[in-house]
């Protein structure tokens, strides 16, 4: 069965899964562990940002210059993914009502499905698996919070992913972002 020229890229938090209150502040834990700095995601607005953007903003707030170039940046981002996987196992996310019906309908109509999320890949895949949505996103097309420092760069990453995985070059006018934050809308432009 051939996939049509439309690609639907889904965010995870608030779109595929219900937003819950995080019982663990991944950034607080990993920044303290790696940089020895006390901080919290509560100090900034995080909706619609990648895990990398949140990490950069929190570190800059605490006086770390060019944190993305710091030798501990990649390790901290990796640790966010590891902690996120453990968290998903302990506190599985809940799917948004009727989203499974939407995913099934899109697949029945031969539409391309992918992910575009600020979550680092490891954390994102743990959420998708926990939600029971892995089969809808196979082959895995997408862009994740560790693929680019800015969310606005993720669409290009997702389009390259689609071209590599399913050999279709999607025109931007046939790519739809299924998301909900203002930053997602900026990303779509």
JSON list of C-alpha atoms in Angstrom, two decimals:
[
{"chain": "A", "resi": 1, "resn": "UNK", "atom": "CA", "xyz": [0.00, 0.00, 0.00]},
{"chain": "A", "resi": 2, "resn": "UNK", "atom": "CA", "xyz": [1.43, 3.37, -1.01]},
{"chain": "A", "resi": 3, "resn": "UNK", "atom": "CA", "xyz": [1.41, 6.33, 1.36]},
{"chain": "A", "resi": 4, "resn": "UNK", "atom": "CA", "xyz": [-0.15, 9.49, -0.03]},
{"chain": "A", "resi": 5, "resn": "UNK", "atom": "CA", "xyz": [1.63, 12.83, -0.11]},
{"chain": "A", "resi": 6, "resn": "UNK", "atom": "CA", "xyz": [0.34, 13.94, 3.31]},
{"chain": "A", "resi": 7, "resn": "UNK", "atom": "CA", "xyz": [2.40, 13.63, 6.47]},
{"chain": "A", "resi": 8, "resn": "UNK", "atom": "CA", "xyz": [0.92, 14.16, 9.92]},
{"chain": "A", "resi": 9, "resn": "UNK", "atom": "CA", "xyz": [3.50, 14.94, 12.60]},
{"chain": "A", "resi": 10, "resn": "UNK", "atom": "CA", "xyz": [2.24, 14.55, 16.15]},
{"chain": "A", "resi": 11, "resn": "UNK", "atom": "CA", "xyz": [3.52, 16.13, 19.32]},
{"chain": "A", "resi": 12, "resn": "UNK", "atom": "CA", "xyz": [3.27, 13.81, 22.31]},
{"chain": "A", "resi": 13, "resn": "UNK", "atom": "CA", "xyz": [2.54, 15.77, 25.49]},
{"chain": "A", "resi": 14, "resn": "UNK", "atom": "CA", "xyz": [-0.92, 17.31, 25.38]},
{"chain": "A", "resi": 15, "resn": "UNK", "atom": "CA", "xyz": [-1.62, 15.86, 21.91]},
{"chain": "A", "resi": 16, "resn": "UNK", "atom": "CA", "xyz": [-1.19, 12.08, 22.06]},
{"chain": "A", "resi": 17, "resn": "UNK", "atom": "CA", "xyz": [-0.95, 11.90, 25.85]},
{"chain": "A", "resi": 18, "resn": "UNK", "atom": "CA", "xyz": [-2.72, 13.87, 28.52]},
{"chain": "A", "resi": 19, "resn": "UNK", "atom": "CA", "xyz": [-0.60, 16.34, 30.35]},
{"chain": "A", "resi": 20, "resn": "UNK", "atom": "CA", "xyz": [-0.10, 15.24, 33.91]},
{"chain": "A", "resi": 21, "resn": "UNK", "atom": "CA", "xyz": [1.79, 16.92, 36.67]},
{"chain": "A", "resi": 22, "resn": "UNK", "atom": "CA", "xyz": [5.39, 15.79, 36.65]},
{"chain": "A", "resi": 23, "resn": "UNK", "atom": "CA", "xyz": [6.34, 14.27, 39.94]},
{"chain": "A", "resi": 24, "resn": "UNK", "atom": "CA", "xyz": [10.02, 14.53, 39.01]},
{"chain": "A", "resi": 25, "resn": "UNK", "atom": "CA", "xyz": [11.71, 17.64, 37.59]},
{"chain": "A", "resi": 26, "resn": "UNK", "atom": "CA", "xyz": [14.18, 15.98, 35.18]},
{"chain": "A", "resi": 27, "resn": "UNK", "atom": "CA", "xyz": [16.08, 19.21, 34.62]},
{"chain": "A", "resi": 28, "resn": "UNK", "atom": "CA", "xyz": [16.40, 19.95, 38.34]},
{"chain": "A", "resi": 29, "resn": "UNK", "atom": "CA", "xyz": [17.77, 16.46, 39.05]},
{"chain": "A", "resi": 30, "resn": "UNK", "atom": "CA", "xyz": [20.16, 16.25, 36.08]},
{"chain": "A", "resi": 31, "resn": "UNK", "atom": "CA", "xyz": [21.45, 19.82, 36.30]},
{"chain": "A", "resi": 32, "resn": "UNK", "atom": "CA", "xyz": [22.17, 19.38, 40.02]},
{"chain": "A", "resi": 33, "resn": "UNK", "atom": "CA", "xyz": [23.87, 16.04, 39.37]},
{"chain": "A", "resi": 34, "resn": "UNK", "atom": "CA", "xyz": [26.00, 17.21, 36.42]},
{"chain": "A", "resi": 35, "resn": "UNK", "atom": "CA", "xyz": [26.57, 20.91, 37.04]},
{"chain": "A", "resi": 36, "resn": "UNK", "atom": "CA", "xyz": [26.09, 21.17, 40.81]},
{"chain": "A", "resi": 37, "resn": "UNK", "atom": "CA", "xyz": [23.53, 23.96, 40.25]},
{"chain": "A", "resi": 38, "resn": "UNK", "atom": "CA", "xyz": [20.14, 24.18, 41.94]},
{"chain": "A", "resi": 39, "resn": "UNK", "atom": "CA", "xyz": [17.32, 25.08, 39.55]},
{"chain": "A", "resi": 40, "resn": "UNK", "atom": "CA", "xyz": [13.81, 24.02, 38.60]},
{"chain": "A", "resi": 41, "resn": "UNK", "atom": "CA", "xyz": [11.72, 23.97, 35.45]},
{"chain": "A", "resi": 42, "resn": "UNK", "atom": "CA", "xyz": [9.25, 26.10, 37.43]},
{"chain": "A", "resi": 43, "resn": "UNK", "atom": "CA", "xyz": [11.61, 29.06, 36.89]},
{"chain": "A", "resi": 44, "resn": "UNK", "atom": "CA", "xyz": [10.79, 29.25, 33.16]},
{"chain": "A", "resi": 45, "resn": "UNK", "atom": "CA", "xyz": [7.92, 28.65, 30.74]},
{"chain": "A", "resi": 46, "resn": "UNK", "atom": "CA", "xyz": [8.50, 25.19, 29.24]},
{"chain": "A", "resi": 47, "resn": "UNK", "atom": "CA", "xyz": [5.46, 24.46, 27.02]},
{"chain": "A", "resi": 48, "resn": "UNK", "atom": "CA", "xyz": [6.42, 23.92, 23.39]},
{"chain": "A", "resi": 49, "resn": "UNK", "atom": "CA", "xyz": [10.17, 23.89, 24.03]},
{"chain": "A", "resi": 50, "resn": "UNK", "atom": "CA", "xyz": [12.55, 21.03, 23.39]},
{"chain": "A", "resi": 51, "resn": "UNK", "atom": "CA", "xyz": [14.29, 19.35, 26.29]},
{"chain": "A", "resi": 52, "resn": "UNK", "atom": "CA", "xyz": [17.49, 20.93, 24.95]},
{"chain": "A", "resi": 53, "resn": "UNK", "atom": "CA", "xyz": [15.93, 24.43, 24.89]},
{"chain": "A", "resi": 54, "resn": "UNK", "atom": "CA", "xyz": [14.74, 24.02, 28.47]},
{"chain": "A", "resi": 55, "resn": "UNK", "atom": "CA", "xyz": [18.17, 22.84, 29.57]},
{"chain": "A", "resi": 56, "resn": "UNK", "atom": "CA", "xyz": [19.90, 25.76, 27.81]},
{"chain": "A", "resi": 57, "resn": "UNK", "atom": "CA", "xyz": [17.49, 28.32, 29.26]},
{"chain": "A", "resi": 58, "resn": "UNK", "atom": "CA", "xyz": [17.81, 27.00, 32.81]},
{"chain": "A", "resi": 59, "resn": "UNK", "atom": "CA", "xyz": [21.61, 26.91, 32.63]},
{"chain": "A", "resi": 60, "resn": "UNK", "atom": "CA", "xyz": [21.80, 30.43, 31.17]},
{"chain": "A", "resi": 61, "resn": "UNK", "atom": "CA", "xyz": [19.49, 31.63, 33.94]},
{"chain": "A", "resi": 62, "resn": "UNK", "atom": "CA", "xyz": [22.07, 30.31, 36.41]},
{"chain": "A", "resi": 63, "resn": "UNK", "atom": "CA", "xyz": [24.98, 32.03, 34.66]},
{"chain": "A", "resi": 64, "resn": "UNK", "atom": "CA", "xyz": [26.33, 29.23, 32.44]},
{"chain": "A", "resi": 65, "resn": "UNK", "atom": "CA", "xyz": [27.48, 30.86, 29.20]},
{"chain": "A", "resi": 66, "resn": "UNK", "atom": "CA", "xyz": [26.89, 28.93, 25.96]},
{"chain": "A", "resi": 67, "resn": "UNK", "atom": "CA", "xyz": [25.66, 25.86, 27.83]},
{"chain": "A", "resi": 68, "resn": "UNK", "atom": "CA", "xyz": [25.12, 23.91, 24.60]},
{"chain": "A", "resi": 69, "resn": "UNK", "atom": "CA", "xyz": [28.92, 23.94, 24.13]},
{"chain": "A", "resi": 70, "resn": "UNK", "atom": "CA", "xyz": [29.66, 22.81, 27.68]},
{"chain": "A", "resi": 71, "resn": "UNK", "atom": "CA", "xyz": [31.27, 19.38, 27.98]},
{"chain": "A", "resi": 72, "resn": "UNK", "atom": "CA", "xyz": [28.46, 18.19, 30.28]},
{"chain": "A", "resi": 73, "resn": "UNK", "atom": "CA", "xyz": [25.58, 19.37, 28.09]},
{"chain": "A", "resi": 74, "resn": "UNK", "atom": "CA", "xyz": [25.19, 16.17, 26.03]},
{"chain": "A", "resi": 75, "resn": "UNK", "atom": "CA", "xyz": [25.50, 13.99, 29.14]},
{"chain": "A", "resi": 76, "resn": "UNK", "atom": "CA", "xyz": [22.83, 16.04, 30.93]},
{"chain": "A", "resi": 77, "resn": "UNK", "atom": "CA", "xyz": [20.49, 15.74, 27.95]},
{"chain": "A", "resi": 78, "resn": "UNK", "atom": "CA", "xyz": [21.15, 11.98, 27.86]},
{"chain": "A", "resi": 79, "resn": "UNK", "atom": "CA", "xyz": [20.41, 11.76, 31.59]},
{"chain": "A", "resi": 80, "resn": "UNK", "atom": "CA", "xyz": [17.08, 13.57, 31.04]},
{"chain": "A", "resi": 81, "resn": "UNK", "atom": "CA", "xyz": [16.18, 10.76, 28.63]},
{"chain": "A", "resi": 82, "resn": "UNK", "atom": "CA", "xyz": [17.22, 8.05, 31.06]},
{"chain": "A", "resi": 83, "resn": "UNK", "atom": "CA", "xyz": [15.30, 9.63, 33.94]},
{"chain": "A", "resi": 84, "resn": "UNK", "atom": "CA", "xyz": [12.32, 10.12, 31.64]},
{"chain": "A", "resi": 85, "resn": "UNK", "atom": "CA", "xyz": [12.23, 6.42, 30.76]},
{"chain": "A", "resi": 86, "resn": "UNK", "atom": "CA", "xyz": [12.26, 5.46, 34.44]},
{"chain": "A", "resi": 87, "resn": "UNK", "atom": "CA", "xyz": [9.49, 7.99, 35.12]},
{"chain": "A", "resi": 88, "resn": "UNK", "atom": "CA", "xyz": [7.30, 6.60, 32.30]},
{"chain": "A", "resi": 89, "resn": "UNK", "atom": "CA", "xyz": [7.64, 3.10, 33.75]},
{"chain": "A", "resi": 90, "resn": "UNK", "atom": "CA", "xyz": [6.52, 4.32, 37.17]},
{"chain": "A", "resi": 91, "resn": "UNK", "atom": "CA", "xyz": [3.89, 6.83, 36.00]},
{"chain": "A", "resi": 92, "resn": "UNK", "atom": "CA", "xyz": [2.61, 5.75, 32.56]},
{"chain": "A", "resi": 93, "resn": "UNK", "atom": "CA", "xyz": [1.04, 8.54, 30.50]},
{"chain": "A", "resi": 94, "resn": "UNK", "atom": "CA", "xyz": [-2.64, 8.39, 29.59]},
{"chain": "A", "resi": 95, "resn": "UNK", "atom": "CA", "xyz": [-3.76, 8.77, 25.98]},
{"chain": "A", "resi": 96, "resn": "UNK", "atom": "CA", "xyz": [-5.84, 11.73, 24.89]},
{"chain": "A", "resi": 97, "resn": "UNK", "atom": "CA", "xyz": [-9.42, 10.58, 24.40]},
{"chain": "A", "resi": 98, "resn": "UNK", "atom": "CA", "xyz": [-10.17, 9.29, 20.87]},
{"chain": "A", "resi": 99, "resn": "UNK", "atom": "CA", "xyz": [-6.63, 9.86, 19.59]},
{"chain": "A", "resi": 100, "resn": "UNK", "atom": "CA", "xyz": [-6.28, 6.15, 18.80]},
{"chain": "A", "resi": 101, "resn": "UNK", "atom": "CA", "xyz": [-9.33, 6.43, 16.52]},
{"chain": "A", "resi": 102, "resn": "UNK", "atom": "CA", "xyz": [-7.69, 9.33, 14.69]},
{"chain": "A", "resi": 103, "resn": "UNK", "atom": "CA", "xyz": [-4.41, 7.42, 14.24]},
{"chain": "A", "resi": 104, "resn": "UNK", "atom": "CA", "xyz": [-6.30, 4.38, 12.91]},
{"chain": "A", "resi": 105, "resn": "UNK", "atom": "CA", "xyz": [-8.31, 6.49, 10.45]},
{"chain": "A", "resi": 106, "resn": "UNK", "atom": "CA", "xyz": [-5.18, 8.22, 9.14]},
{"chain": "A", "resi": 107, "resn": "UNK", "atom": "CA", "xyz": [-3.45, 4.89, 8.59]},
{"chain": "A", "resi": 108, "resn": "UNK", "atom": "CA", "xyz": [-6.55, 3.43, 6.91]},
{"chain": "A", "resi": 109, "resn": "UNK", "atom": "CA", "xyz": [-6.40, 6.38, 4.51]},
{"chain": "A", "resi": 110, "resn": "UNK", "atom": "CA", "xyz": [-2.71, 5.69, 3.79]},
{"chain": "A", "resi": 111, "resn": "UNK", "atom": "CA", "xyz": [-1.45, 8.86, 5.43]},
{"chain": "A", "resi": 112, "resn": "UNK", "atom": "CA", "xyz": [2.12, 9.20, 6.68]},
{"chain": "A", "resi": 113, "resn": "UNK", "atom": "CA", "xyz": [2.45, 9.42, 10.47]},
{"chain": "A", "resi": 114, "resn": "UNK", "atom": "CA", "xyz": [5.39, 10.75, 12.42]},
{"chain": "A", "resi": 115, "resn": "UNK", "atom": "CA", "xyz": [6.42, 12.43, 15.64]},
{"chain": "A", "resi": 116, "resn": "UNK", "atom": "CA", "xyz": [7.61, 15.97, 16.20]},
{"chain": "A", "resi": 117, "resn": "UNK", "atom": "CA", "xyz": [8.28, 16.45, 19.88]},
{"chain": "A", "resi": 118, "resn": "UNK", "atom": "CA", "xyz": [10.50, 18.37, 22.23]},
{"chain": "A", "resi": 119, "resn": "UNK", "atom": "CA", "xyz": [11.13, 15.19, 24.22]},
{"chain": "A", "resi": 120, "resn": "UNK", "atom": "CA", "xyz": [14.52, 13.60, 23.74]},
{"chain": "A", "resi": 121, "resn": "UNK", "atom": "CA", "xyz": [14.11, 10.48, 21.60]},
{"chain": "A", "resi": 122, "resn": "UNK", "atom": "CA", "xyz": [14.56, 7.93, 24.37]},
{"chain": "A", "resi": 123, "resn": "UNK", "atom": "CA", "xyz": [11.92, 9.58, 26.55]},
{"chain": "A", "resi": 124, "resn": "UNK", "atom": "CA", "xyz": [9.55, 10.06, 23.59]},
{"chain": "A", "resi": 125, "resn": "UNK", "atom": "CA", "xyz": [9.77, 6.41, 22.54]},
{"chain": "A", "resi": 126, "resn": "UNK", "atom": "CA", "xyz": [9.13, 5.26, 26.10]},
{"chain": "A", "resi": 127, "resn": "UNK", "atom": "CA", "xyz": [5.95, 7.36, 26.15]},
{"chain": "A", "resi": 128, "resn": "UNK", "atom": "CA", "xyz": [4.77, 6.09, 22.75]},
{"chain": "A", "resi": 129, "resn": "UNK", "atom": "CA", "xyz": [5.39, 2.49, 23.79]},
{"chain": "A", "resi": 130, "resn": "UNK", "atom": "CA", "xyz": [3.63, 2.98, 27.12]},
{"chain": "A", "resi": 131, "resn": "UNK", "atom": "CA", "xyz": [0.63, 4.52, 25.33]},
{"chain": "A", "resi": 132, "resn": "UNK", "atom": "CA", "xyz": [0.48, 1.48, 23.02]},
{"chain": "A", "resi": 133, "resn": "UNK", "atom": "CA", "xyz": [1.08, 3.65, 19.93]},
{"chain": "A", "resi": 134, "resn": "UNK", "atom": "CA", "xyz": [4.39, 2.21, 18.66]},
{"chain": "A", "resi": 135, "resn": "UNK", "atom": "CA", "xyz": [2.76, 0.38, 15.73]},
{"chain": "A", "resi": 136, "resn": "UNK", "atom": "CA", "xyz": [1.21, 3.61, 14.45]},
{"chain": "A", "resi": 137, "resn": "UNK", "atom": "CA", "xyz": [4.66, 5.17, 14.15]},
{"chain": "A", "resi": 138, "resn": "UNK", "atom": "CA", "xyz": [6.46, 2.39, 12.31]},
{"chain": "A", "resi": 139, "resn": "UNK", "atom": "CA", "xyz": [8.67, 2.99, 10.49]},
{"chain": "A", "resi": 140, "resn": "UNK", "atom": "CA", "xyz": [9.68, 5.68, 12.95]},
{"chain": "A", "resi": 141, "resn": "UNK", "atom": "CA", "xyz": [9.51, 9.04, 11.22]},
{"chain": "A", "resi": 142, "resn": "UNK", "atom": "CA", "xyz": [10.17, 12.09, 13.28]},
{"chain": "A", "resi": 143, "resn": "UNK", "atom": "CA", "xyz": [12.22, 14.65, 15.07]},
{"chain": "A", "resi": 144, "resn": "UNK", "atom": "CA", "xyz": [13.00, 14.80, 18.76]},
{"chain": "A", "resi": 145, "resn": "UNK", "atom": "CA", "xyz": [14.28, 17.19, 21.42]},
{"chain": "A", "resi": 146, "resn": "UNK", "atom": "CA", "xyz": [17.85, 15.95, 21.00]},
{"chain": "A", "resi": 147, "resn": "UNK", "atom": "CA", "xyz": [17.84, 16.34, 17.19]},
{"chain": "A", "resi": 148, "resn": "UNK", "atom": "CA", "xyz": [18.01, 20.13, 17.27]},
{"chain": "A", "resi": 149, "resn": "UNK", "atom": "CA", "xyz": [18.58, 22.86, 19.82]},
{"chain": "A", "resi": 150, "resn": "UNK", "atom": "CA", "xyz": [15.50, 24.82, 18.69]},
{"chain": "A", "resi": 151, "resn": "UNK", "atom": "CA", "xyz": [12.01, 23.43, 18.14]},
{"chain": "A", "resi": 152, "resn": "UNK", "atom": "CA", "xyz": [11.69, 25.45, 14.93]},
{"chain": "A", "resi": 153, "resn": "UNK", "atom": "CA", "xyz": [14.43, 23.28, 13.38]},
{"chain": "A", "resi": 154, "resn": "UNK", "atom": "CA", "xyz": [12.56, 20.02, 14.01]},
{"chain": "A", "resi": 155, "resn": "UNK", "atom": "CA", "xyz": [10.28, 20.15, 10.95]},
{"chain": "A", "resi": 156, "resn": "UNK", "atom": "CA", "xyz": [13.25, 19.95, 8.58]},
{"chain": "A", "resi": 157, "resn": "UNK", "atom": "CA", "xyz": [14.64, 17.04, 10.60]},
{"chain": "A", "resi": 158, "resn": "UNK", "atom": "CA", "xyz": [11.27, 15.23, 10.42]},
{"chain": "A", "resi": 159, "resn": "UNK", "atom": "CA", "xyz": [11.03, 15.77, 6.65]},
{"chain": "A", "resi": 160, "resn": "UNK", "atom": "CA", "xyz": [14.53, 14.30, 6.15]},
{"chain": "A", "resi": 161, "resn": "UNK", "atom": "CA", "xyz": [13.51, 11.39, 8.36]},
{"chain": "A", "resi": 162, "resn": "UNK", "atom": "CA", "xyz": [10.44, 10.73, 6.20]},
{"chain": "A", "resi": 163, "resn": "UNK", "atom": "CA", "xyz": [12.45, 10.91, 3.01]},
{"chain": "A", "resi": 164, "resn": "UNK", "atom": "CA", "xyz": [15.04, 8.46, 4.38]},
{"chain": "A", "resi": 165, "resn": "UNK", "atom": "CA", "xyz": [12.57, 6.00, 5.93]},
{"chain": "A", "resi": 166, "resn": "UNK", "atom": "CA", "xyz": [9.76, 5.85, 3.38]},
{"chain": "A", "resi": 167, "resn": "UNK", "atom": "CA", "xyz": [11.42, 7.41, 0.33]},
{"chain": "A", "resi": 168, "resn": "UNK", "atom": "CA", "xyz": [8.86, 10.19, -0.05]},
{"chain": "A", "resi": 169, "resn": "UNK", "atom": "CA", "xyz": [9.78, 13.85, -0.27]},
{"chain": "A", "resi": 170, "resn": "UNK", "atom": "CA", "xyz": [6.80, 15.65, 1.21]},
{"chain": "A", "resi": 171, "resn": "UNK", "atom": "CA", "xyz": [5.98, 19.16, 0.02]},
{"chain": "A", "resi": 172, "resn": "UNK", "atom": "CA", "xyz": [5.67, 21.43, 3.07]},
{"chain": "A", "resi": 173, "resn": "UNK", "atom": "CA", "xyz": [2.10, 22.28, 2.07]},
{"chain": "A", "resi": 174, "resn": "UNK", "atom": "CA", "xyz": [1.21, 18.61, 2.67]},
{"chain": "A", "resi": 175, "resn": "UNK", "atom": "CA", "xyz": [2.77, 18.39, 6.12]},
{"chain": "A", "resi": 176, "resn": "UNK", "atom": "CA", "xyz": [0.48, 18.87, 9.10]},
{"chain": "A", "resi": 177, "resn": "UNK", "atom": "CA", "xyz": [1.63, 19.43, 12.67]},
{"chain": "A", "resi": 178, "resn": "UNK", "atom": "CA", "xyz": [-0.81, 18.07, 15.23]},
{"chain": "A", "resi": 179, "resn": "UNK", "atom": "CA", "xyz": [0.06, 20.05, 18.32]},
{"chain": "A", "resi": 180, "resn": "UNK", "atom": "CA", "xyz": [-1.26, 22.74, 20.62]},
{"chain": "A", "resi": 181, "resn": "UNK", "atom": "CA", "xyz": [1.25, 25.38, 21.78]},
{"chain": "A", "resi": 182, "resn": "UNK", "atom": "CA", "xyz": [2.12, 28.74, 20.26]},
{"chain": "A", "resi": 183, "resn": "UNK", "atom": "CA", "xyz": [5.70, 27.51, 19.79]},
{"chain": "A", "resi": 184, "resn": "UNK", "atom": "CA", "xyz": [4.32, 24.62, 17.72]},
{"chain": "A", "resi": 185, "resn": "UNK", "atom": "CA", "xyz": [2.54, 27.12, 15.49]},
{"chain": "A", "resi": 186, "resn": "UNK", "atom": "CA", "xyz": [5.80, 29.07, 15.06]},
{"chain": "A", "resi": 187, "resn": "UNK", "atom": "CA", "xyz": [7.49, 25.78, 14.25]},
{"chain": "A", "resi": 188, "resn": "UNK", "atom": "CA", "xyz": [4.92, 25.08, 11.53]},
{"chain": "A", "resi": 189, "resn": "UNK", "atom": "CA", "xyz": [5.64, 28.32, 9.65]}
]
